[in-house]
mmCIF file of C-alpha atoms (C1' of nucleotides) in Angstrom:
data_model
loop_
_atom_site.group_PDB
_atom_site.id
_atom_site.type_symbol
_atom_site.label_atom_id
_atom_site.label_comp_id
_atom_site.label_asym_id
_atom_site.label_seq_id
_atom_site.Cartn_x
_atom_site.Cartn_y
_atom_site.Cartn_z
ATOM 1 C CA MET E 22 10.126 -26.096 -40.500
ATOM 2 C CA SER E 23 13.502 -27.541 -40.071
ATOM 3 C CA LYS E 24 15.331 -24.600 -38.622
ATOM 4 C CA ILE E 25 14.627 -21.713 -36.450
ATOM 5 C CA ASP E 26 15.032 -18.281 -38.063
ATOM 6 C CA GLN E 27 15.144 -14.745 -36.882
ATOM 7 C CA ILE E 28 11.375 -14.418 -36.876
ATOM 8 C CA ASP E 29 11.108 -17.521 -34.679
ATOM 9 C CA ARG E 30 13.714 -16.048 -32.255
ATOM 10 C CA ASN E 31 11.823 -12.903 -32.054
ATOM 11 C CA ILE E 32 8.602 -14.819 -31.202
ATOM 12 C CA LEU E 33 10.425 -16.920 -28.618
ATOM 13 C CA ARG E 34 12.079 -13.916 -27.090
ATOM 14 C CA THR E 35 8.692 -12.080 -26.687
ATOM 15 C CA LEU E 36 6.992 -15.056 -25.389
ATOM 16 C CA GLY E 37 9.665 -15.747 -22.934
ATOM 17 C CA GLY E 38 8.865 -12.447 -21.286
ATOM 18 C CA GLU E 39 5.230 -12.046 -22.022
ATOM 19 C CA GLY E 40 3.806 -15.513 -22.327
ATOM 20 C CA ARG E 41 0.137 -14.474 -22.557
ATOM 21 C CA ILE E 42 0.519 -11.794 -25.271
ATOM 22 C CA SER E 43 -2.322 -11.967 -27.727
ATOM 23 C CA ASN E 44 -1.409 -13.514 -31.067
ATOM 24 C CA LEU E 45 -2.629 -10.280 -32.712
ATOM 25 C CA GLU E 46 -0.168 -8.142 -30.636
ATOM 26 C CA LEU E 47 2.651 -10.672 -31.226
ATOM 27 C CA ALA E 48 2.085 -10.730 -34.985
ATOM 28 C CA GLU E 49 2.480 -6.942 -34.976
ATOM 29 C CA ARG E 50 5.683 -7.149 -32.990
ATOM 30 C CA VAL E 51 7.318 -9.775 -35.203
ATOM 31 C CA GLY E 52 6.007 -8.401 -38.575
ATOM 32 C CA LEU E 53 3.725 -11.225 -39.760
ATOM 33 C CA SER E 54 -0.034 -11.534 -40.199
ATOM 34 C CA PRO E 55 -1.893 -13.173 -37.308
ATOM 35 C CA SER E 56 -2.450 -16.407 -39.134
ATOM 36 C CA ALA E 57 1.234 -16.702 -40.113
ATOM 37 C CA CYS E 58 2.233 -15.905 -36.681
ATOM 38 C CA LEU E 59 -0.039 -18.385 -34.980
ATOM 39 C CA ARG E 60 1.092 -21.117 -37.240
ATOM 40 C CA ARG E 61 4.715 -20.535 -36.264
ATOM 41 C CA VAL E 62 3.726 -20.542 -32.662
ATOM 42 C CA GLN E 63 1.945 -23.658 -32.923
ATOM 43 C CA GLU E 64 4.652 -25.286 -34.715
ATOM 44 C CA LEU E 65 7.323 -24.153 -32.065
ATOM 45 C CA GLU E 66 5.022 -25.807 -29.512
ATOM 46 C CA ARG E 67 4.514 -28.903 -31.500
ATOM 47 C CA ILE E 68 8.244 -29.618 -32.019
ATOM 48 C CA GLY E 69 8.900 -28.822 -28.238
ATOM 49 C CA VAL E 70 10.859 -25.565 -28.457
ATOM 50 C CA ILE E 71 8.005 -23.983 -26.526
ATOM 51 C CA LYS E 72 7.436 -26.565 -23.670
ATOM 52 C CA GLY E 73 4.477 -24.584 -21.991
ATOM 53 C CA TYR E 74 3.638 -21.366 -20.243
ATOM 54 C CA ARG E 75 3.570 -20.470 -16.717
ATOM 55 C CA ALA E 76 2.376 -17.621 -14.531
ATOM 56 C CA VAL E 77 4.998 -15.900 -12.504
ATOM 57 C CA LEU E 78 3.679 -15.569 -9.073
ATOM 58 C CA ALA E 79 4.597 -13.383 -6.203
ATOM 59 C CA PRO E 80 6.330 -15.920 -3.588
ATOM 60 C CA LYS E 81 4.567 -14.395 -0.583
ATOM 61 C CA ALA E 82 1.162 -14.854 -2.054
ATOM 62 C CA MET E 83 1.960 -18.561 -2.480
ATOM 63 C CA GLY E 84 3.029 -18.731 1.072
ATOM 64 C CA VAL E 85 6.704 -18.705 0.452
ATOM 65 C CA GLY E 86 8.582 -16.452 2.816
ATOM 66 C CA PHE E 87 11.842 -18.481 2.881
ATOM 67 C CA THR E 88 14.153 -19.670 0.135
ATOM 68 C CA ALA E 89 17.446 -21.669 0.507
ATOM 69 C CA TYR E 90 19.772 -23.432 -1.846
ATOM 70 C CA VAL E 91 21.042 -26.706 -0.451
ATOM 71 C CA THR E 92 23.925 -28.923 -1.579
ATOM 72 C CA VAL E 93 23.529 -32.577 -0.863
ATOM 73 C CA GLY E 94 26.323 -35.164 -0.836
ATOM 74 C CA LEU E 95 25.321 -38.795 -1.065
ATOM 75 C CA ASN E 96 26.972 -41.530 0.972
ATOM 76 C CA ALA E 97 26.968 -43.841 -2.024
ATOM 77 C CA HIS E 98 27.490 -42.882 -5.719
ATOM 78 C CA THR E 99 25.560 -45.672 -7.230
ATOM 79 C CA LYS E 100 22.905 -45.332 -9.745
ATOM 80 C CA ALA E 101 20.283 -46.883 -7.474
ATOM 81 C CA SER E 102 21.299 -44.523 -4.730
ATOM 82 C CA GLN E 103 20.928 -41.373 -6.992
ATOM 83 C CA LEU E 104 17.597 -42.552 -8.392
ATOM 84 C CA ALA E 105 16.316 -43.276 -4.884
ATOM 85 C CA PHE E 106 17.237 -39.797 -3.815
ATOM 86 C CA GLU E 107 15.724 -38.328 -6.822
ATOM 87 C CA GLN E 108 12.473 -40.053 -6.151
ATOM 88 C CA GLY E 109 12.421 -38.725 -2.694
ATOM 89 C CA VAL E 110 13.074 -35.219 -3.761
ATOM 90 C CA ALA E 111 10.427 -35.434 -6.591
ATOM 91 C CA ARG E 112 7.786 -36.102 -3.989
ATOM 92 C CA ALA E 113 8.727 -33.096 -1.761
ATOM 93 C CA VAL E 114 6.854 -30.108 -2.721
ATOM 94 C CA GLU E 115 9.389 -27.623 -1.062
ATOM 95 C CA VAL E 116 12.003 -28.752 -3.513
ATOM 96 C CA ARG E 117 11.461 -26.559 -6.627
ATOM 97 C CA GLU E 118 14.690 -27.471 -8.486
ATOM 98 C CA CYS E 119 17.086 -30.409 -8.188
ATOM 99 C CA HIS E 120 20.317 -30.142 -10.221
ATOM 100 C CA ASN E 121 22.928 -32.875 -10.553
ATOM 101 C CA ILE E 122 26.206 -30.974 -10.494
ATOM 102 C CA THR E 123 29.966 -31.559 -10.625
ATOM 103 C CA GLY E 124 32.107 -30.932 -7.582
ATOM 104 C CA ALA E 125 32.076 -31.948 -3.974
ATOM 105 C CA TRP E 126 28.495 -32.482 -3.795
ATOM 106 C CA GLU E 127 26.035 -34.314 -6.025
ATOM 107 C CA TYR E 128 23.032 -32.367 -5.959
ATOM 108 C CA LEU E 129 22.016 -28.589 -5.690
ATOM 109 C CA LEU E 130 18.404 -28.116 -4.555
ATOM 110 C CA ARG E 131 16.215 -24.906 -4.475
ATOM 111 C CA ILE E 132 13.919 -25.047 -1.485
ATOM 112 C CA GLU E 133 10.994 -22.903 -0.896
ATOM 113 C CA ALA E 134 9.143 -22.832 2.422
ATOM 114 C CA ALA E 135 6.829 -20.663 4.388
ATOM 115 C CA ASP E 136 9.391 -19.658 6.927
ATOM 116 C CA LEU E 137 12.495 -20.842 8.931
ATOM 117 C CA ALA E 138 10.451 -23.217 11.032
ATOM 118 C CA ALA E 139 8.941 -24.891 7.933
ATOM 119 C CA TYR E 140 12.304 -25.052 6.385
ATOM 120 C CA LYS E 141 13.584 -26.718 9.662
ATOM 121 C CA ARG E 142 10.847 -29.234 9.467
ATOM 122 C CA PHE E 143 11.661 -30.079 5.730
ATOM 123 C CA HIS E 144 15.384 -30.303 6.720
ATOM 124 C CA THR E 145 14.694 -32.760 9.332
ATOM 125 C CA ASP E 146 11.691 -34.782 8.285
ATOM 126 C CA VAL E 147 12.399 -34.890 4.526
ATOM 127 C CA LEU E 148 16.173 -34.592 3.803
ATOM 128 C CA GLY E 149 16.947 -35.982 7.417
ATOM 129 C CA THR E 150 15.031 -39.239 6.501
ATOM 130 C CA LEU E 151 16.462 -39.805 3.201
ATOM 131 C CA PRO E 152 19.044 -42.773 3.693
ATOM 132 C CA GLN E 153 21.115 -41.628 0.743
ATOM 133 C CA VAL E 154 21.985 -38.361 2.308
ATOM 134 C CA GLN E 155 25.429 -37.881 3.814
ATOM 135 C CA SER E 156 25.990 -34.226 3.851
ATOM 136 C CA ILE E 157 23.907 -31.241 3.782
ATOM 137 C CA THR E 158 24.811 -27.468 3.433
ATOM 138 C CA SER E 159 22.187 -24.709 3.438
ATOM 139 C CA TYR E 160 22.561 -21.393 1.873
ATOM 140 C CA VAL E 161 19.689 -18.999 2.762
ATOM 141 C CA VAL E 162 18.681 -16.635 0.095
ATOM 142 C CA MET E 163 18.624 -13.140 1.432
ATOM 143 C CA GLY E 164 17.783 -11.403 -1.882
ATOM 144 C CA SER E 165 17.845 -11.956 -5.598
ATOM 145 C CA PRO E 166 19.302 -8.845 -7.534
ATOM 146 C CA LYS E 167 18.714 -10.871 -10.747
ATOM 147 C CA ASP E 168 16.093 -13.476 -11.392
ATOM 148 C CA GLU E 169 15.251 -14.331 -14.894
ATOM 149 C CA ARG E 170 13.801 -17.805 -14.219
ATOM 150 C CA ALA E 171 11.467 -19.357 -16.693
ATOM 151 C CA MET G 291 -10.971 -8.565 -2.596
ATOM 152 C CA SER G 292 -8.874 -8.317 0.537
ATOM 153 C CA LYS G 293 -7.678 -11.792 0.740
ATOM 154 C CA ILE G 294 -6.874 -14.770 -1.177
ATOM 155 C CA ASP G 295 -9.282 -17.635 -0.744
ATOM 156 C CA GLN G 296 -9.217 -21.285 -1.859
ATOM 157 C CA ILE G 297 -10.633 -20.513 -5.319
ATOM 158 C CA ASP G 298 -7.832 -17.948 -5.871
ATOM 159 C CA ARG G 299 -5.334 -20.614 -4.769
ATOM 160 C CA ASN G 300 -6.571 -23.062 -7.354
ATOM 161 C CA ILE G 301 -6.477 -20.460 -10.069
ATOM 162 C CA LEU G 302 -2.878 -19.615 -9.049
ATOM 163 C CA ARG G 303 -1.804 -23.193 -8.936
ATOM 164 C CA THR G 304 -3.400 -23.957 -12.362
ATOM 165 C CA LEU G 305 -1.851 -20.825 -14.007
ATOM 166 C CA GLY G 306 1.533 -21.569 -12.346
ATOM 167 C CA GLY G 307 1.544 -24.793 -14.424
ATOM 168 C CA GLU G 308 -0.577 -23.829 -17.495
ATOM 169 C CA GLY G 309 -0.180 -20.116 -17.886
ATOM 170 C CA ARG G 310 -2.027 -20.078 -21.193
ATOM 171 C CA ILE G 311 -5.043 -22.006 -20.339
ATOM 172 C CA SER G 312 -8.152 -20.397 -21.764
ATOM 173 C CA ASN G 313 -10.281 -18.625 -19.303
ATOM 174 C CA LEU G 314 -13.183 -20.913 -20.212
ATOM 175 C CA GLU G 315 -11.129 -24.114 -19.301
ATOM 176 C CA LEU G 316 -9.899 -22.363 -16.101
ATOM 177 C CA ALA G 317 -13.259 -21.519 -15.117
ATOM 178 C CA GLU G 318 -14.446 -25.060 -15.485
ATOM 179 C CA ARG G 319 -11.556 -26.141 -13.370
ATOM 180 C CA VAL G 320 -12.081 -23.878 -10.385
ATOM 181 C CA GLY G 321 -15.954 -24.086 -10.553
ATOM 182 C CA LEU G 322 -16.838 -20.606 -11.523
ATOM 183 C CA SER G 323 -18.554 -18.881 -14.395
ATOM 184 C CA PRO G 324 -16.085 -17.658 -17.017
ATOM 185 C CA SER G 325 -16.889 -13.961 -16.219
ATOM 186 C CA ALA G 326 -16.481 -14.390 -12.394
ATOM 187 C CA CYS G 327 -13.203 -16.291 -13.016
ATOM 188 C CA LEU G 328 -11.761 -13.755 -15.392
ATOM 189 C CA ARG G 329 -12.504 -11.046 -12.952
ATOM 190 C CA ARG G 330 -10.585 -12.793 -10.249
ATOM 191 C CA VAL G 331 -7.575 -13.291 -12.489
ATOM 192 C CA GLN G 332 -7.750 -9.792 -13.529
ATOM 193 C CA GLU G 333 -7.700 -8.748 -9.785
ATOM 194 C CA LEU G 334 -4.917 -11.077 -9.028
ATOM 195 C CA GLU G 335 -2.925 -9.505 -11.862
ATOM 196 C CA ARG G 336 -3.802 -5.959 -10.680
ATOM 197 C CA ILE G 337 -2.791 -6.526 -6.997
ATOM 198 C CA GLY G 338 0.490 -8.194 -8.179
ATOM 199 C CA VAL G 339 0.164 -11.685 -7.161
ATOM 200 C CA ILE G 340 0.361 -12.724 -10.710
ATOM 201 C CA LYS G 341 3.330 -10.812 -11.938
ATOM 202 C CA GLY G 342 3.180 -11.985 -15.540
ATOM 203 C CA TYR G 343 3.309 -14.938 -17.887
ATOM 204 C CA ARG G 344 6.316 -16.579 -19.477
ATOM 205 C CA ALA G 345 6.838 -19.261 -22.011
ATOM 206 C CA VAL G 346 8.996 -22.080 -20.891
ATOM 207 C CA LEU G 347 11.547 -22.647 -23.782
ATOM 208 C CA ALA G 348 13.849 -25.612 -24.416
ATOM 209 C CA PRO G 349 17.342 -24.403 -23.625
ATOM 210 C CA LYS G 350 19.038 -25.899 -26.773
ATOM 211 C CA ALA G 351 16.595 -23.985 -29.001
ATOM 212 C CA MET G 352 17.692 -20.817 -27.333
ATOM 213 C CA GLY G 353 21.205 -21.750 -27.819
ATOM 214 C CA VAL G 354 21.890 -22.832 -24.324
ATOM 215 C CA GLY G 355 23.970 -26.030 -24.180
ATOM 216 C CA PHE G 356 25.773 -25.505 -21.009
ATOM 217 C CA THR G 357 24.424 -24.464 -17.551
ATOM 218 C CA ALA G 358 26.477 -23.869 -14.257
ATOM 219 C CA TYR G 359 25.893 -22.570 -10.801
ATOM 220 C CA VAL G 360 28.708 -20.384 -9.610
ATOM 221 C CA THR G 361 29.402 -19.249 -6.070
ATOM 222 C CA VAL G 362 31.076 -15.828 -5.880
ATOM 223 C CA GLY G 363 33.049 -14.421 -3.024
ATOM 224 C CA LEU G 364 33.782 -10.744 -2.912
ATOM 225 C CA ASN G 365 37.061 -9.167 -1.635
ATOM 226 C CA ALA G 366 35.190 -6.485 0.124
ATOM 227 C CA HIS G 367 31.905 -6.776 1.948
ATOM 228 C CA THR G 368 30.957 -3.082 1.477
ATOM 229 C CA LYS G 369 27.682 -1.905 0.228
ATOM 230 C CA ALA G 370 29.348 -0.076 -2.494
ATOM 231 C CA SER G 371 31.204 -3.337 -3.564
ATOM 232 C CA GLN G 372 28.065 -5.329 -3.587
ATOM 233 C CA LEU G 373 26.122 -2.887 -5.594
ATOM 234 C CA ALA G 374 29.029 -2.590 -8.179
ATOM 235 C CA PHE G 375 29.110 -6.388 -8.566
ATOM 236 C CA GLU G 376 25.287 -6.582 -8.819
ATOM 237 C CA GLN G 377 25.464 -3.903 -11.688
ATOM 238 C CA GLY G 378 28.053 -5.909 -13.461
ATOM 239 C CA VAL G 379 26.062 -9.025 -13.239
ATOM 240 C CA ALA G 380 22.870 -7.254 -14.359
ATOM 241 C CA ARG G 381 24.640 -6.468 -17.580
ATOM 242 C CA ALA G 382 25.811 -9.985 -18.417
ATOM 243 C CA VAL G 383 23.119 -11.947 -20.358
ATOM 244 C CA GLU G 384 24.706 -15.273 -19.399
ATOM 245 C CA VAL G 385 23.732 -14.573 -15.766
ATOM 246 C CA ARG G 386 20.082 -15.705 -15.510
ATOM 247 C CA GLU G 387 19.978 -15.615 -11.776
ATOM 248 C CA CYS G 388 21.972 -13.929 -9.047
ATOM 249 C CA HIS G 389 21.152 -14.698 -5.473
ATOM 250 C CA ASN G 390 22.567 -13.015 -2.205
ATOM 251 C CA ILE G 391 23.269 -16.021 0.029
ATOM 252 C CA THR G 392 24.458 -16.643 3.462
ATOM 253 C CA GLY G 393 27.584 -18.661 4.066
ATOM 254 C CA ALA G 394 31.145 -18.737 2.808
ATOM 255 C CA TRP G 395 30.313 -16.800 -0.414
ATOM 256 C CA GLU G 396 28.317 -13.707 -0.965
ATOM 257 C CA TYR G 397 26.474 -14.707 -4.265
ATOM 258 C CA LEU G 398 25.188 -17.723 -6.176
ATOM 259 C CA LEU G 399 24.764 -17.306 -9.903
ATOM 260 C CA ARG G 400 23.111 -19.415 -12.451
ATOM 261 C CA ILE G 401 24.938 -19.080 -15.793
ATOM 262 C CA GLU G 402 23.606 -20.315 -19.125
ATOM 263 C CA ALA G 403 25.981 -20.384 -22.112
ATOM 264 C CA ALA G 404 26.227 -21.953 -25.447
ATOM 265 C CA ASP G 405 29.019 -24.467 -24.550
ATOM 266 C CA LEU G 406 32.087 -24.876 -22.453
ATOM 267 C CA ALA G 407 34.102 -22.432 -24.553
ATOM 268 C CA ALA G 408 31.552 -19.829 -24.150
ATOM 269 C CA TYR G 409 31.472 -20.322 -20.448
ATOM 270 C CA LYS G 410 35.251 -19.891 -20.397
ATOM 271 C CA ARG G 411 34.805 -16.616 -22.160
ATOM 272 C CA PHE G 412 32.215 -15.439 -19.718
ATOM 273 C CA HIS G 413 34.374 -16.735 -16.704
ATOM 274 C CA THR G 414 37.540 -14.779 -18.028
ATOM 275 C CA ASP G 415 36.030 -11.797 -19.609
ATOM 276 C CA VAL G 416 33.124 -10.993 -17.407
ATOM 277 C CA LEU G 417 33.658 -12.488 -14.074
ATOM 278 C CA GLY G 418 37.470 -12.252 -14.564
ATOM 279 C CA THR G 419 37.218 -8.451 -15.065
ATOM 280 C CA LEU G 420 35.058 -7.568 -12.117
ATOM 281 C CA PRO G 421 37.279 -6.056 -9.491
ATOM 282 C CA GLN G 422 35.068 -7.096 -6.552
ATOM 283 C CA VAL G 423 35.378 -10.754 -7.258
ATOM 284 C CA GLN G 424 37.757 -12.574 -5.028
ATOM 285 C CA SER G 425 36.811 -16.291 -5.339
ATOM 286 C CA ILE G 426 34.874 -18.128 -7.964
ATOM 287 C CA THR G 427 33.625 -21.811 -7.792
ATOM 288 C CA SER G 428 31.811 -23.356 -10.620
ATOM 289 C CA TYR G 429 29.342 -26.209 -10.449
ATOM 290 C CA VAL G 430 28.446 -27.599 -13.845
ATOM 291 C CA VAL G 431 24.958 -28.888 -14.182
ATOM 292 C CA MET G 432 24.796 -32.337 -15.542
ATOM 293 C CA GLY G 433 21.125 -32.821 -15.328
ATOM 294 C CA SER G 434 18.066 -31.550 -13.699
ATOM 295 C CA PRO G 435 15.729 -34.361 -12.306
ATOM 296 C CA LYS G 436 13.463 -31.627 -10.869
ATOM 297 C CA ASP G 437 12.888 -28.275 -12.410
ATOM 298 C CA GLU G 438 9.836 -26.208 -11.488
ATOM 299 C CA ARG G 439 11.195 -22.880 -12.140
ATOM 300 C CA ALA G 440 9.031 -20.021 -13.138
ATOM 301 C "C1'" DG I 49 10.969 -24.052 -67.772
ATOM 302 C "C1'" DT I 50 8.136 -26.731 -65.000
ATOM 303 C "C1'" DT I 51 6.954 -28.712 -60.703
ATOM 304 C "C1'" DA I 52 6.863 -29.132 -55.862
ATOM 305 C "C1'" DC I 53 7.021 -27.212 -51.533
ATOM 306 C "C1'" DA I 54 7.040 -23.796 -47.784
ATOM 307 C "C1'" DT I 55 5.151 -19.726 -46.313
ATOM 308 C "C1'" DC I 56 2.445 -15.887 -46.634
ATOM 309 C "C1'" DA I 57 -1.901 -12.758 -46.231
ATOM 310 C "C1'" DC I 58 -6.765 -12.528 -46.724
ATOM 311 C "C1'" DA I 59 -11.161 -13.608 -45.391
ATOM 312 C "C1'" DA I 60 -14.671 -16.181 -43.373
ATOM 313 C "C1'" DT I 61 -16.115 -18.638 -39.416
ATOM 314 C "C1'" DC I 62 -15.897 -19.966 -34.970
ATOM 315 C "C1'" DA I 63 -14.673 -19.389 -30.203
ATOM 316 C "C1'" DA I 64 -13.257 -16.756 -26.471
ATOM 317 C "C1'" DA I 65 -12.906 -12.433 -23.907
ATOM 318 C "C1'" DT I 66 -15.199 -8.698 -22.108
ATOM 319 C "C1'" DT I 67 -18.579 -5.944 -19.901
ATOM 320 C "C1'" DG I 68 -23.164 -4.448 -18.348
ATOM 321 C "C1'" DC I 69 -26.603 -5.769 -15.430
ATOM 322 C "C1'" DG I 70 -29.661 -8.020 -12.387
ATOM 323 C "C1'" DT I 71 -29.714 -11.387 -8.506
ATOM 324 C "C1'" DC I 72 -28.352 -13.327 -4.221
ATOM 325 C "C1'" DG I 73 -25.996 -13.744 0.141
ATOM 326 C "C1'" DA I 74 -23.684 -11.855 3.872
ATOM 327 C "C1'" DT I 75 -22.854 -8.012 6.997
ATOM 328 C "C1'" DC I 76 -23.841 -3.841 9.146
ATOM 329 C "C1'" DC I 77 -26.702 -0.434 11.050
ATOM 330 C "C1'" DT I 78 -31.048 1.461 12.985
ATOM 331 C "C1'" DA D 218 -36.018 -7.750 13.148
ATOM 332 C "C1'" DG D 219 -35.795 -5.273 9.027
ATOM 333 C "C1'" DG D 220 -33.831 -2.578 5.723
ATOM 334 C "C1'" DA D 221 -29.664 -0.908 3.385
ATOM 335 C "C1'" DT D 222 -25.214 -1.651 1.532
ATOM 336 C "C1'" DC D 223 -21.651 -4.185 -0.568
ATOM 337 C "C1'" DG D 224 -19.241 -7.846 -2.813
ATOM 338 C "C1'" DA D 225 -19.322 -11.689 -5.881
ATOM 339 C "C1'" DC D 226 -21.833 -14.136 -8.810
ATOM 340 C "C1'" DG D 227 -23.983 -15.911 -13.390
ATOM 341 C "C1'" DC D 228 -26.351 -14.532 -17.617
ATOM 342 C "C1'" DA D 229 -26.368 -12.593 -21.991
ATOM 343 C "C1'" DA D 230 -25.004 -9.450 -25.499
ATOM 344 C "C1'" DT D 231 -21.341 -7.530 -27.723
ATOM 345 C "C1'" DT D 232 -16.656 -7.143 -29.148
ATOM 346 C "C1'" DT D 233 -12.449 -9.288 -29.982
ATOM 347 C "C1'" DG D 234 -9.266 -12.669 -31.036
ATOM 348 C "C1'" DA D 235 -8.338 -17.452 -32.681
ATOM 349 C "C1'" DT D 236 -8.727 -20.507 -36.174
ATOM 350 C "C1'" DT D 237 -8.689 -22.550 -40.634
ATOM 351 C "C1'" DG D 238 -9.445 -22.884 -45.710
ATOM 352 C "C1'" DT D 239 -7.544 -21.076 -49.807
ATOM 353 C "C1'" DG D 240 -5.071 -18.690 -53.235
ATOM 354 C "C1'" DA D 241 -0.831 -16.333 -54.261
ATOM 355 C "C1'" DT D 242 4.251 -15.908 -54.152
ATOM 356 C "C1'" DG D 243 8.903 -17.162 -53.883
ATOM 357 C "C1'" DT D 244 12.530 -20.453 -53.790
ATOM 358 C "C1'" DA D 245 14.643 -24.866 -54.905
ATOM 359 C "C1'" DA D 246 15.176 -29.016 -57.256
ATOM 360 C "C1'" DC D 247 14.757 -31.468 -61.519
#
DNA sequence: GTTACATCACAATCAAATTGCGTCGATCCT
DNA sequence: AGGATCGACGCAATTTGATTGTGATGTAAC
């Protein structure tokens, strides 16, 4: 398979929303036999178009009651400084996302913590001890009218 | 089941990373028999702790070659203005996430588009035609050293 | 026109999911 | 202290789905 056709796009769209649909049901949805459908899914996984599957969990049940986006500016823009910061962030479980962005700050983080107190501890003991960090601005998430993360 | 115990947390953590693991394998991981494990998973789904499952797809394969975070300030802070904006955003497929945040802007959006030209069209024809919008700041994502979205 | 290749559906086999049921441990009530 | 009740378990049988081999079909290239 060298290119993704319309059937593949239907498969991907369906799996993007219902990752654990049975192959039988998926085959019916996209109009193939189960074996043909399964082979396509397996190929999409093999070539990396489908990177994996994840359960979508209710945050509260995972102990997450507080979410914030944080912009981070570094005091030095060197490659070493950026790599060191990224390593520090990789170790912090509260950091769910770390994006390298254009603009006045180098990074945008998504932080998930139990509550404000836990966020404060993260802010002080994690971000506050990374020597590369020069500026931090926190934006607390009060709600998410749209959230199609995957 | 009234509360989530350590076995449940193990199940959730495993499914959060490998949503399509077989029940057989999951049972081995958490130390239960397959039927006991399956019943717990079914209960976690029933009570809403597991909201669903999604395939994680490579962005390029879905036609996404450009990602940006956008802060949006509204010209009026009324409930009606916010709802109208949120409805406009709900209709836009490029908007993957819309978060209501504290600080100088009301919203933080995550935009996924094919390329810069497509982003420009979104910026002009979608955001640029919502009357509630007073300020827009775009932050282009150049990379994501950490991304555990689900 | 022939050959090669990709993709399909069918069918057989294998593996996993599902569910009924008995057992065990904990808790509560007498 | 003993019995009853309830929740959760593992076992086993049954059902369902996944997997894979294979032949057929269509398309493209030579």
